PDB file of C-alpha atoms and ligand atoms in Angstrom:
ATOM      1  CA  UNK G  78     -18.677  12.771   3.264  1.00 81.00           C
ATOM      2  CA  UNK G  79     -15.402  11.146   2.374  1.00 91.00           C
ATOM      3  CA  UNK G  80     -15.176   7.848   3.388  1.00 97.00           C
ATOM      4  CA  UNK G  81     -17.574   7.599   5.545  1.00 96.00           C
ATOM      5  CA  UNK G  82     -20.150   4.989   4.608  1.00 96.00           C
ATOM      6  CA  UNK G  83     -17.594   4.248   1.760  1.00 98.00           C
ATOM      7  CA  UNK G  84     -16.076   0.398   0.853  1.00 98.00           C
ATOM      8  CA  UNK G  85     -12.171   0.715   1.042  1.00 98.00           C
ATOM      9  CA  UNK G  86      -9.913  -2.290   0.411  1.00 99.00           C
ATOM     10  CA  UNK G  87      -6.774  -2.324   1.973  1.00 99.00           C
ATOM     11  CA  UNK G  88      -4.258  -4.952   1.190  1.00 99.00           C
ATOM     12  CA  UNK G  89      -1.665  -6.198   2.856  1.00 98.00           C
ATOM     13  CA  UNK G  90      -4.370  -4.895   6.071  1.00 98.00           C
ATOM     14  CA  UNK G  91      -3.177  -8.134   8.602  1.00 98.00           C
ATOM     15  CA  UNK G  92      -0.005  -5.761   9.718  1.00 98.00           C
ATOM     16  CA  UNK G  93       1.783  -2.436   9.304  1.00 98.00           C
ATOM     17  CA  UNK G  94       0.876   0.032   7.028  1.00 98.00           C
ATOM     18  CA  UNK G  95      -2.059  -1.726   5.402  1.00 98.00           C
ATOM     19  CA  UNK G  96      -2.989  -2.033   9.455  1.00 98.00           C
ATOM     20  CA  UNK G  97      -2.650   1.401  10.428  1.00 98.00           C
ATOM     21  CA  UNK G  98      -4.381   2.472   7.046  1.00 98.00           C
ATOM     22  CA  UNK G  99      -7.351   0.064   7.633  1.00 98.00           C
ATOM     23  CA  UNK G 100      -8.458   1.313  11.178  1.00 98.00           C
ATOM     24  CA  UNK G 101      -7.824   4.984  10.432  1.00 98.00           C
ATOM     25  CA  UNK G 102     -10.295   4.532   7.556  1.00 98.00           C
ATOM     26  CA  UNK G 103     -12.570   2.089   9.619  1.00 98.00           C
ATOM     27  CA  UNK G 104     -11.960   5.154  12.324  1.00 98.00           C
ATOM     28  CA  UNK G 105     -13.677   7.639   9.733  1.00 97.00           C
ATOM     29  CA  UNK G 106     -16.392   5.507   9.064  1.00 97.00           C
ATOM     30  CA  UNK G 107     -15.301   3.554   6.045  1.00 98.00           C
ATOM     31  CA  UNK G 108     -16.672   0.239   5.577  1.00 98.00           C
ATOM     32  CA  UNK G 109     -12.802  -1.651   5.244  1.00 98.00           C
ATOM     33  CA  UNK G 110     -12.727  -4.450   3.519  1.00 98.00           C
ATOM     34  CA  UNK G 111      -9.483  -6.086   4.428  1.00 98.00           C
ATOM     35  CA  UNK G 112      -7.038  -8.490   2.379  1.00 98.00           C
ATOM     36  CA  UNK G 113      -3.951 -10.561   3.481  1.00 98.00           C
ATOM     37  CA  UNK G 114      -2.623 -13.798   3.189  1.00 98.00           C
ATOM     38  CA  UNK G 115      -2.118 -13.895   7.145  1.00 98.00           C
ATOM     39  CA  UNK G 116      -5.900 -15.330   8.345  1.00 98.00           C
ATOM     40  CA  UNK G 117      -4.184 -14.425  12.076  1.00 98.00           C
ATOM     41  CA  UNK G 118      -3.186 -11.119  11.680  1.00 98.00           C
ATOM     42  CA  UNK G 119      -6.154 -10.321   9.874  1.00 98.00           C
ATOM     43  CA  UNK G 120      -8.770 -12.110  12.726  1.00 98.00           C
ATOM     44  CA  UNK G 121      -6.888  -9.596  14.505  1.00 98.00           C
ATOM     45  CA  UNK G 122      -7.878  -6.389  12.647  1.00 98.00           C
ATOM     46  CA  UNK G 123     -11.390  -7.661  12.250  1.00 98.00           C
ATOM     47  CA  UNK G 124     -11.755  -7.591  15.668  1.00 98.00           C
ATOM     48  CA  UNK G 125     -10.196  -4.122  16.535  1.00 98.00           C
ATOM     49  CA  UNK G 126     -12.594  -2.599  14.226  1.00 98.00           C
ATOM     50  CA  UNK G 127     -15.489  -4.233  14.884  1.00 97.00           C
ATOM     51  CA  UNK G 128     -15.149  -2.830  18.600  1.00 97.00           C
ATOM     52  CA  UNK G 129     -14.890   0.376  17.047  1.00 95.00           C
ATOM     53  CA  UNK G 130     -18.611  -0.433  16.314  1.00 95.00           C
ATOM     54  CA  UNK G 131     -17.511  -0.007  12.406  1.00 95.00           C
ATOM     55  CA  UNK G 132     -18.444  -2.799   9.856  1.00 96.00           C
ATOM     56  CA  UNK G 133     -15.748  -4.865   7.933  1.00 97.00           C
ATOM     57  CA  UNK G 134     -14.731  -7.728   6.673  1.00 98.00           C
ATOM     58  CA  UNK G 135     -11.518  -9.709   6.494  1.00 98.00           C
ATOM     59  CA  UNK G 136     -10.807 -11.873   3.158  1.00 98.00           C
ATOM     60  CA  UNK G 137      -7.871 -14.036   3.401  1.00 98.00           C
ATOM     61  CA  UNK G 138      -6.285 -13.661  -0.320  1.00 98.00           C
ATOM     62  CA  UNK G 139      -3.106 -13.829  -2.461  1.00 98.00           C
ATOM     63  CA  UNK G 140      -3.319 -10.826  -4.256  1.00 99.00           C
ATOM     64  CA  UNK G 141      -0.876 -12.569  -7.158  1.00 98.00           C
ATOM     65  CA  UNK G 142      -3.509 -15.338  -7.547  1.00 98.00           C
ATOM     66  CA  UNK G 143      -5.943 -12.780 -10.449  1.00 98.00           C
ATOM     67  CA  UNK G 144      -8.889 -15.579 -10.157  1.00 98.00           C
ATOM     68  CA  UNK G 145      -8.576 -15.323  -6.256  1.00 98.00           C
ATOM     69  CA  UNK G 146      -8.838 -11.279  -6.177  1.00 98.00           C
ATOM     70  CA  UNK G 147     -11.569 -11.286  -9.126  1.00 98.00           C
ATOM     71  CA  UNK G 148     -13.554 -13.743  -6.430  1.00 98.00           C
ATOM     72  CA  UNK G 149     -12.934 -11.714  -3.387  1.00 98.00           C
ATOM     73  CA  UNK G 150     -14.061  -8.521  -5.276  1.00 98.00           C
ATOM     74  CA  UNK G 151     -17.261  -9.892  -6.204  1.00 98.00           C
ATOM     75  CA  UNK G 152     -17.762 -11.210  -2.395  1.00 98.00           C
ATOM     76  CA  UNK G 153     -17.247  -7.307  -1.293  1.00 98.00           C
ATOM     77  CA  UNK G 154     -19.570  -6.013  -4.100  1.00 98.00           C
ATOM     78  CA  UNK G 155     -22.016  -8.361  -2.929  1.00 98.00           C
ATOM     79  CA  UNK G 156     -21.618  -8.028   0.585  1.00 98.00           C
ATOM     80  CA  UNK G 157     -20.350  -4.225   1.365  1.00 98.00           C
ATOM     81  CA  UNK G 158     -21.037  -2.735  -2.026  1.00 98.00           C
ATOM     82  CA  UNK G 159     -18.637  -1.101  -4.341  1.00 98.00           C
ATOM     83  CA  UNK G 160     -14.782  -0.239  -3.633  1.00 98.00           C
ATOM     84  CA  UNK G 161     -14.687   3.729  -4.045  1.00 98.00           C
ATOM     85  CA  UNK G 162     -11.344   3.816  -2.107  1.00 98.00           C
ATOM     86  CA  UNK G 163      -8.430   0.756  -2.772  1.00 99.00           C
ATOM     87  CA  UNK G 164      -5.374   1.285  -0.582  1.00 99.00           C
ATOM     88  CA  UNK G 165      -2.757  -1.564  -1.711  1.00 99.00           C
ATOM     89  CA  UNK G 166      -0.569  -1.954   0.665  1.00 99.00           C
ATOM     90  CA  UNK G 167       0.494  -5.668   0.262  1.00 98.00           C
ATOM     91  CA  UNK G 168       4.073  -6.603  -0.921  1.00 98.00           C
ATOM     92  CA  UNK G 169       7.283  -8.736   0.133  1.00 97.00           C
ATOM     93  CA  UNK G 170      10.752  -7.879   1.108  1.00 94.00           C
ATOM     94  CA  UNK G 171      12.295 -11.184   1.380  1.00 89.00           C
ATOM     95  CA  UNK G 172      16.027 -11.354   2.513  1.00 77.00           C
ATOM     96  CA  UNK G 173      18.663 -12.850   0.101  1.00 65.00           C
ATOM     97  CA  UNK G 174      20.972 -10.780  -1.181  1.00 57.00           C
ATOM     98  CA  UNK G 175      21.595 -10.815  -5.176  1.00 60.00           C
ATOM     99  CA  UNK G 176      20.401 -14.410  -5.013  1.00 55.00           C
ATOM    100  CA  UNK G 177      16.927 -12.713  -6.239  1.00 54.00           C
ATOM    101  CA  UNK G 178      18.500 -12.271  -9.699  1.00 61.00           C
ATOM    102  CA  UNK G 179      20.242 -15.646  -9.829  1.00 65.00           C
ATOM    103  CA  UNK G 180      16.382 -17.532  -8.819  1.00 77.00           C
ATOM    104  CA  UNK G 181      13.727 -16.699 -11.463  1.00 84.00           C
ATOM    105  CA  UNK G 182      10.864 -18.248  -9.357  1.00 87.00           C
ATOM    106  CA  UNK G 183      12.398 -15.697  -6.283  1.00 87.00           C
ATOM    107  CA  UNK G 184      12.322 -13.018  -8.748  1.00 88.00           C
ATOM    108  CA  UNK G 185       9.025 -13.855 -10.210  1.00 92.00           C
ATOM    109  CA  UNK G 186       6.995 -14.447  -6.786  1.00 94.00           C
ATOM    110  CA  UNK G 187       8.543 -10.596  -5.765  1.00 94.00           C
ATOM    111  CA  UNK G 188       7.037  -9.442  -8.968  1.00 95.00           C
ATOM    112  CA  UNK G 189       3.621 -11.249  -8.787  1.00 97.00           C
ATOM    113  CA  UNK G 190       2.696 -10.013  -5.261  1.00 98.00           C
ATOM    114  CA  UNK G 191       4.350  -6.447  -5.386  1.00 98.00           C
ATOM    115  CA  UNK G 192       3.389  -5.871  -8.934  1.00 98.00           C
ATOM    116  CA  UNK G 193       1.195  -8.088 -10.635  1.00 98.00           C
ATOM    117  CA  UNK G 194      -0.418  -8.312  -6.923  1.00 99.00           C
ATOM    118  CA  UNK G 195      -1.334  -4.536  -7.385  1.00 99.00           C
ATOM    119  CA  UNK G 196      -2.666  -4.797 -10.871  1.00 98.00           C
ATOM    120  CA  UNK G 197      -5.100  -7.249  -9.967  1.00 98.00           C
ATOM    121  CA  UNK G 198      -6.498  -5.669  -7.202  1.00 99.00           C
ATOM    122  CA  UNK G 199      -6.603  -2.210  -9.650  1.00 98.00           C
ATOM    123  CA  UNK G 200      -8.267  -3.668 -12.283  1.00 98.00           C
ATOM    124  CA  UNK G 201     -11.214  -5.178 -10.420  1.00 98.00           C
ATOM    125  CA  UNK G 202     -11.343  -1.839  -7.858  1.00 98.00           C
ATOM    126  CA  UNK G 203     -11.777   0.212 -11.220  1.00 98.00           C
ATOM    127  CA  UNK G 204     -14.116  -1.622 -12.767  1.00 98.00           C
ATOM    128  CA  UNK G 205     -16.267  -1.056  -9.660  1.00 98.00           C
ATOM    129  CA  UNK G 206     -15.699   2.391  -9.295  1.00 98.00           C
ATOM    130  CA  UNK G 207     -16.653   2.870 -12.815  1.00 98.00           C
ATOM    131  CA  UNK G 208     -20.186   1.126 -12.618  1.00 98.00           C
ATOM    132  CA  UNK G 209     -20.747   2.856  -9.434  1.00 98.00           C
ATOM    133  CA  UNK G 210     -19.766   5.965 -11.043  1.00 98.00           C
ATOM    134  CA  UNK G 211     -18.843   7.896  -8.027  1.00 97.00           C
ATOM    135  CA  UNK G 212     -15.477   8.465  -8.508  1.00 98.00           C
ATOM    136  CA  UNK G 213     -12.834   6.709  -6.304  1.00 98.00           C
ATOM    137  CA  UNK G 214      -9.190   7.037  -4.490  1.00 98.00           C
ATOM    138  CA  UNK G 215      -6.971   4.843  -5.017  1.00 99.00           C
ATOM    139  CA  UNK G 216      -3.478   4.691  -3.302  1.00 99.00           C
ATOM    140  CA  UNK G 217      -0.131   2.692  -4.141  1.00 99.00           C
ATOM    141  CA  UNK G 218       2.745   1.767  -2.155  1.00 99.00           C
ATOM    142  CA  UNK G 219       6.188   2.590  -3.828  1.00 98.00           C
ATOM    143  CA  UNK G 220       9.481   2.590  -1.675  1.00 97.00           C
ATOM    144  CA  UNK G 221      12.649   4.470  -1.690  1.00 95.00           C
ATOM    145  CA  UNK G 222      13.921   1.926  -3.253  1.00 94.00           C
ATOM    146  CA  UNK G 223      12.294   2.690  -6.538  1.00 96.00           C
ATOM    147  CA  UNK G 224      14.920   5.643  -7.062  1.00 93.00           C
ATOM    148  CA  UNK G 225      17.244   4.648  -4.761  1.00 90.00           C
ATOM    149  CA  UNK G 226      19.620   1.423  -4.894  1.00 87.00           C
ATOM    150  CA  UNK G 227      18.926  -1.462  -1.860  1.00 88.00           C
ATOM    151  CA  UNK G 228      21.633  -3.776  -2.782  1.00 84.00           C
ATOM    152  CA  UNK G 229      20.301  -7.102  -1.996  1.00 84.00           C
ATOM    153  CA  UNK G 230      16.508  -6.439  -3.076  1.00 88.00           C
ATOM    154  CA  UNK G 231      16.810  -5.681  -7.271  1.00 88.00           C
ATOM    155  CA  UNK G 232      13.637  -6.899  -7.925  1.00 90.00           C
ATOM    156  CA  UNK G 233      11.851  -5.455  -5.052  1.00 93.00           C
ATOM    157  CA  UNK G 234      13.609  -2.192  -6.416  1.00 93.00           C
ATOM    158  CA  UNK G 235      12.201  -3.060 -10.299  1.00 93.00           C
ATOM    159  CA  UNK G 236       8.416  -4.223  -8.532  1.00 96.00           C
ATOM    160  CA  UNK G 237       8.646  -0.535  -6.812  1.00 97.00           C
ATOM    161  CA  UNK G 238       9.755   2.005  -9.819  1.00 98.00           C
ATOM    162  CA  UNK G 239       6.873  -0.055 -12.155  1.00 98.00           C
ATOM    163  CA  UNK G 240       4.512   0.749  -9.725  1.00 98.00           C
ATOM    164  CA  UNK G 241       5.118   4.636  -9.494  1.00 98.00           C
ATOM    165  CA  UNK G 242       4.661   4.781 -13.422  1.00 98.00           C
ATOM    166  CA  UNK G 243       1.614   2.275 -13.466  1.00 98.00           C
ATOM    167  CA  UNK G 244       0.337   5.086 -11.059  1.00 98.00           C
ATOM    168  CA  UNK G 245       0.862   8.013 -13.425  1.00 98.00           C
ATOM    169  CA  UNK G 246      -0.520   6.142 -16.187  1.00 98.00           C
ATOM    170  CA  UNK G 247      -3.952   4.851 -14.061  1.00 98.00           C
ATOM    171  CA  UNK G 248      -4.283   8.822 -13.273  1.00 98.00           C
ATOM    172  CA  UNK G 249      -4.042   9.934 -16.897  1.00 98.00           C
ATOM    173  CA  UNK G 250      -6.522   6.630 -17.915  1.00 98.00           C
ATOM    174  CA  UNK G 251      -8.999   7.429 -14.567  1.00 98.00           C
ATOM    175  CA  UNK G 252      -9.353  11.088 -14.368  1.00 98.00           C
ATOM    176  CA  UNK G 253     -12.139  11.466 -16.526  1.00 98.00           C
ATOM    177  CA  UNK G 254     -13.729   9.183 -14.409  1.00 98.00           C
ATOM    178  CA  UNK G 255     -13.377  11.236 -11.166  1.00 98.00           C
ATOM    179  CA  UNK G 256     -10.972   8.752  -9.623  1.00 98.00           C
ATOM    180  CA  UNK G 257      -7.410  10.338  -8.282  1.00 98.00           C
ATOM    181  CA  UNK G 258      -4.715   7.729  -8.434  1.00 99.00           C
ATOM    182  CA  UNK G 259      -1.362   8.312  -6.252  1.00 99.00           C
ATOM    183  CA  UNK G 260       1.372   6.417  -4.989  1.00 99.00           C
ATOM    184  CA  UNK G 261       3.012   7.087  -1.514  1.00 98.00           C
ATOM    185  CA  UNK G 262       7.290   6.239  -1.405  1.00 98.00           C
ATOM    186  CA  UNK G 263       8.213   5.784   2.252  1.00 98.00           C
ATOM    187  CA  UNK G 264      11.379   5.521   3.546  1.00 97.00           C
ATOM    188  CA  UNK G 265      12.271   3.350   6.361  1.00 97.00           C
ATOM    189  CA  UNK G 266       8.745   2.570   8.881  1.00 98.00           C
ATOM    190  CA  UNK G 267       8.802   0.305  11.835  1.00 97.00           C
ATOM    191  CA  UNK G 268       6.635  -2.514  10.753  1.00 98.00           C
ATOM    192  CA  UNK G 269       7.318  -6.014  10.597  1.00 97.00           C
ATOM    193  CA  UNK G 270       8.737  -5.666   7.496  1.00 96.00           C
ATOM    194  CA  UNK G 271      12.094  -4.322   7.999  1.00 94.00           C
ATOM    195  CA  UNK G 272      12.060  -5.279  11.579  1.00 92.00           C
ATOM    196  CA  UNK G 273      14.790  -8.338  10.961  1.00 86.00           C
ATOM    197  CA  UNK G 274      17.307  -6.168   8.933  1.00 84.00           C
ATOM    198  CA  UNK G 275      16.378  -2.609  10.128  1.00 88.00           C
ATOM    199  CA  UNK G 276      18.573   0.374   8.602  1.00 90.00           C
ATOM    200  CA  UNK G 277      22.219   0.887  10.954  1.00 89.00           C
ATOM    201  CA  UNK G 278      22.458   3.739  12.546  1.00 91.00           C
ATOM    202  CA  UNK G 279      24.629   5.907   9.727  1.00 91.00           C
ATOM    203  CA  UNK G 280      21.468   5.489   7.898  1.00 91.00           C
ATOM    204  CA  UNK G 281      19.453   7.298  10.850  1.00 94.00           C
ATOM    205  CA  UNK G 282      22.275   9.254  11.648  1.00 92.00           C
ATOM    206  CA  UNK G 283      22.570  11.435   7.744  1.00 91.00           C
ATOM    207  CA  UNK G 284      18.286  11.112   7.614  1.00 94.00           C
ATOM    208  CA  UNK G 285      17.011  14.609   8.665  1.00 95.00           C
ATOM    209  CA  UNK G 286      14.167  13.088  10.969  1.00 97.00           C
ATOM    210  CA  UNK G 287      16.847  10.913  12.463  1.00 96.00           C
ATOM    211  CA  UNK G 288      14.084   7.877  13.301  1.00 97.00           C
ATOM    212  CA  UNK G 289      12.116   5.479  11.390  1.00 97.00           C
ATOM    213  CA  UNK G 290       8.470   6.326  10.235  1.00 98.00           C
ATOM    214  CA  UNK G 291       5.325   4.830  12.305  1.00 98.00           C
ATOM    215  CA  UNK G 292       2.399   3.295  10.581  1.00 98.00           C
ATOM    216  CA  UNK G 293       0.118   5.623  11.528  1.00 98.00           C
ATOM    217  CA  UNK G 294       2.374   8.495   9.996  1.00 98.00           C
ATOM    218  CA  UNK G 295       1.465   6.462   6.479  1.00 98.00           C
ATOM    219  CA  UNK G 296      -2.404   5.982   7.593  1.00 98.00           C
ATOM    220  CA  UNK G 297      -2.776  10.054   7.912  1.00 98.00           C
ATOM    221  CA  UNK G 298      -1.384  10.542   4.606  1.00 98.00           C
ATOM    222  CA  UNK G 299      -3.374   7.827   3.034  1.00 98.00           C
ATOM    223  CA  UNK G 300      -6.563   9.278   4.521  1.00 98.00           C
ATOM    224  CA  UNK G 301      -5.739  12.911   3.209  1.00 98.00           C
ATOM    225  CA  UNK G 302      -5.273  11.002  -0.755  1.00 98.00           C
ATOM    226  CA  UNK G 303      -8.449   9.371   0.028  1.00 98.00           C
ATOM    227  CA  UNK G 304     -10.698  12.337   1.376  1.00 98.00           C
ATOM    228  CA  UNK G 305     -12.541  14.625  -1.082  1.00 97.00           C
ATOM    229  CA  UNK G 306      -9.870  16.984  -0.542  1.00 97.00           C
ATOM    230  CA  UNK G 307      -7.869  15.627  -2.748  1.00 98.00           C
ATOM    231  CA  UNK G 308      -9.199  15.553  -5.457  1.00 98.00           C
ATOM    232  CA  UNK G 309      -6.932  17.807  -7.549  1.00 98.00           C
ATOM    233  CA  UNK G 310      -3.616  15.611  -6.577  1.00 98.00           C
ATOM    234  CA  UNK G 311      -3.790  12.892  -8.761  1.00 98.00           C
ATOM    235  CA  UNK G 312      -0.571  11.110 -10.712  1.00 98.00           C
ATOM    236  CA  UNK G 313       1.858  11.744  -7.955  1.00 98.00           C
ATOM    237  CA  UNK G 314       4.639  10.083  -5.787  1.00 98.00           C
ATOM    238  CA  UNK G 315       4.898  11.339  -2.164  1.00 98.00           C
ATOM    239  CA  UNK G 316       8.037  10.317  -0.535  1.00 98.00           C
ATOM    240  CA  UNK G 317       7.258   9.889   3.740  1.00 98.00           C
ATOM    241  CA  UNK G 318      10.953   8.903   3.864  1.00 97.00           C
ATOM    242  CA  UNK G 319      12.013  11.522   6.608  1.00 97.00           C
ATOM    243  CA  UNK G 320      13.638  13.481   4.288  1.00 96.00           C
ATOM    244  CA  UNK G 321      15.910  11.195   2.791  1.00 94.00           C
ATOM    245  CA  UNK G 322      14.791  11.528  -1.121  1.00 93.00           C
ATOM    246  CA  UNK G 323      15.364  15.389   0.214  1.00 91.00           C
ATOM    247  CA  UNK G 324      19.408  15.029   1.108  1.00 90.00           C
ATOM    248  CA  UNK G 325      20.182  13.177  -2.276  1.00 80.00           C
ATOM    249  CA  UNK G 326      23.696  11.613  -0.908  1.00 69.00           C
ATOM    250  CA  UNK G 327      24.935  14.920   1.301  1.00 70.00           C
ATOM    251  CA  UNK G 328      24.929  14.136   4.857  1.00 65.00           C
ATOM    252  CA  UNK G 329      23.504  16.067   7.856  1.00 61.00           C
ATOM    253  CA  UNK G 330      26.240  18.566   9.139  1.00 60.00           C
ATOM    254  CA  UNK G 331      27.059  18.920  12.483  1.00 59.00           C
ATOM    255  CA  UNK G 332      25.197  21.461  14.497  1.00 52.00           C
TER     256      UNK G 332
HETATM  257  N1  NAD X 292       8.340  -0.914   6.214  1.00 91.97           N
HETATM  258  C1  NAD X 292       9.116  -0.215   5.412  1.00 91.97           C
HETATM  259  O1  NAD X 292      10.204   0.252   5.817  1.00 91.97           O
HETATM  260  C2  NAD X 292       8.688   0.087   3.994  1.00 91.97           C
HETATM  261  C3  NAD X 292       9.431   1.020   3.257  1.00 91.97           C
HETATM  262  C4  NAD X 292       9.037   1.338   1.968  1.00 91.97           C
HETATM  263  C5  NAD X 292       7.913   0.743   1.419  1.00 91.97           C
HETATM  264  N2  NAD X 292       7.219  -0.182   2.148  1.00 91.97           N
HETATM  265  C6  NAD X 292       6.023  -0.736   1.524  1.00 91.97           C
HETATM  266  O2  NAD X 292       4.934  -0.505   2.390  1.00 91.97           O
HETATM  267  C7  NAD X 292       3.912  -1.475   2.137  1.00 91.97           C
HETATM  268  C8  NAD X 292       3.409  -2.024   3.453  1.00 91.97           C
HETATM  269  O3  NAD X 292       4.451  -2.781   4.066  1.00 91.97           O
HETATM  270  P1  NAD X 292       4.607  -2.865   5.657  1.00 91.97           P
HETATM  271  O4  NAD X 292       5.794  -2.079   6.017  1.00 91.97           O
HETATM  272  O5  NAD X 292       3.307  -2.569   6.288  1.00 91.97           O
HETATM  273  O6  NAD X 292       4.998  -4.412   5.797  1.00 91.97           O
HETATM  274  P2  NAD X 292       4.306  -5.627   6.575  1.00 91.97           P
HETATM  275  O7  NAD X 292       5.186  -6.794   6.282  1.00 91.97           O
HETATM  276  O8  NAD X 292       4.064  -5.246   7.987  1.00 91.97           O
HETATM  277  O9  NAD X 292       2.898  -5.802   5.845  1.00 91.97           O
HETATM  278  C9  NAD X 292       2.769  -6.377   4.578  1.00 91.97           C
HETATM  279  C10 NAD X 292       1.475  -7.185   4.558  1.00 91.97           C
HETATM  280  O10 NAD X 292       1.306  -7.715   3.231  1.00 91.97           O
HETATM  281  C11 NAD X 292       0.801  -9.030   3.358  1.00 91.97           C
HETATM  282  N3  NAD X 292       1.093  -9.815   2.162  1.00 91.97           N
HETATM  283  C12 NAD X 292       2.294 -10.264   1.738  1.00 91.97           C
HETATM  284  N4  NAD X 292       2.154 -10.983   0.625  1.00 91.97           N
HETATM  285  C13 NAD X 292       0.833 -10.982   0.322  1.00 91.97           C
HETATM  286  C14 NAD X 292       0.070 -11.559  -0.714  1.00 91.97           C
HETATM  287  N5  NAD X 292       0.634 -12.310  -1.674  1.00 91.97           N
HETATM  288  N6  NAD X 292      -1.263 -11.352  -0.724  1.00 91.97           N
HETATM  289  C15 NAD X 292      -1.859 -10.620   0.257  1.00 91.97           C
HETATM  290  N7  NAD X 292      -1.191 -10.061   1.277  1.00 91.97           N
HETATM  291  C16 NAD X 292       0.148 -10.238   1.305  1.00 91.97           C
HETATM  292  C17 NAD X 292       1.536  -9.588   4.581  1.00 91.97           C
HETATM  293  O11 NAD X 292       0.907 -10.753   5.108  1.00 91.97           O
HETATM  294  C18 NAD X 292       1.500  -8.399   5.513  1.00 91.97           C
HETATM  295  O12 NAD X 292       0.339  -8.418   6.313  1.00 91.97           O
HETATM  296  C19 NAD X 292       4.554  -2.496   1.201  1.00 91.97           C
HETATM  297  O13 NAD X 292       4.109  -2.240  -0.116  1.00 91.97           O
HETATM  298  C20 NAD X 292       6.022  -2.222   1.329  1.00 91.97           C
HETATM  299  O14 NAD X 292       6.748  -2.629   0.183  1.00 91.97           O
HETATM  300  C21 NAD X 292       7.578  -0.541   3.411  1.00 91.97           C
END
């Protein structure tokens, strides 16, 4: 069965990853329930999947705002049914440099969306998944930069290494409910996200694929975590960094 005839919620679903993930699950006949802040992007996604002939539906929503996500869960249950899968994509990068440590409210808006964002959206998935007794998938996006430095981005950094151990601890708490939790690391993907500071090429040139990642790449693994397959990986982190996690600091030699 898998996901087919299933409610996933992807966030962050109006672009990239969250993008990718949502019509490769729409694509194996999930019903996606899709949130972003971007009402464009996300018209946008509503429509690609809809002429897939696959139902969805697109809820414009800041996943820090807890009252906001606690509403647009409720509007799912009552609309598409229960989550079983929530793939939570959503999260900032925003440029500045160390400033993020010198402006609390910078700091604090990086750790609302990419963090607290995440635990919202958890809590209210689970509690669904529970009623509906099921089981469930859930997947969280890490980053390389949770165990690796990106000057420049210290609380994006902190927002990513909390995540990867709120995802160990939501596997021990969930298991006995049937519901695997993981949490995917990638390393640099072509999305919008990096596309106005993207890696120099040293960076491409030491990393053993030698290119960025593609959204789709993420989608496939996110649809392996999320198929019944899976159901004995639970509490991991999966780095889809192109081997960079892999090199630890040495650098490609010259063949
Ligand atoms: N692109 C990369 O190189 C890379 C590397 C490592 C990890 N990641 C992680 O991958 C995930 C997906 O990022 P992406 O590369 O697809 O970036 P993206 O910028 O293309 O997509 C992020 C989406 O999140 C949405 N979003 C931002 N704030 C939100 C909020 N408060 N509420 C709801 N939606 C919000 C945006 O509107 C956007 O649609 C993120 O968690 C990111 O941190 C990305």
């Amino acid at each position: 069965m898998g996901v087919s005839g299933r409610v996933a919620v992807v966030t962050g679903a109006a672009s990239g990853q969250g993008r990718a993930t949502s019509l490769r699950l729409a694509g194996e006949g999930a019903v996606v329930a899709a949130l972003d802040v971007d009402a464009a992007g996300l018209a946008s996604v509503m429509d690609e999947i809809s002429d897939m002939g696959s139902r969805c539906r697109g809820l414009q929503v800041d996943v820090s705002d807890a009252e906001a996500v606690a509403a647009a869960f409720d509007e799912i249950e009552a609309d598409l049914g229960r989550a079983y899968v929530l793939a939570a994509a959503a999260a900032i990068y925003p440029p500045g440099a160390l400033s993020h440590l010198r402006d609390p409210e910078e700091t604090a808006r990086v750790f609302d969306v990419n963090l607290m964002g995440v635990v919202h959206c958890a809590s209210a998935a689970t509690r669904q998944m529970i009623e509906e007794g099921r089981g469930g998938r859930i997947v969280l996006w890490s980053s390389i930069g949770a165990g690796a430095a990106i000057a420049g981005h210290a609380a994006y950094c902190a927002g990513k290494a909390a995540i990867e151990g709120l995802g160990r601890a939501l596997a021990a708490e969930l298991g006995p409910f049937g519901i695997t939790v993981n949490t995917i690391a990638p390393g640099a993907i072509d999305t919008p996200m990096i596309s106005d500071a993207p890696p120099d090429e040293a960076y491409y040139e030491i990393l053993p694929a030698g290119r960025p990642g593609t959204p789709g790449e993420v989608a496939h693994l996110v649809s392996y975590l999320c198929s019944d397959t899976s159901g004995f990986m639970t509490g991991a982190v999966l780095a889809l960094d192109g081997g960079l996690s892999g090199i630890n600091g040495a650098v490609r030699p010259d063949v």
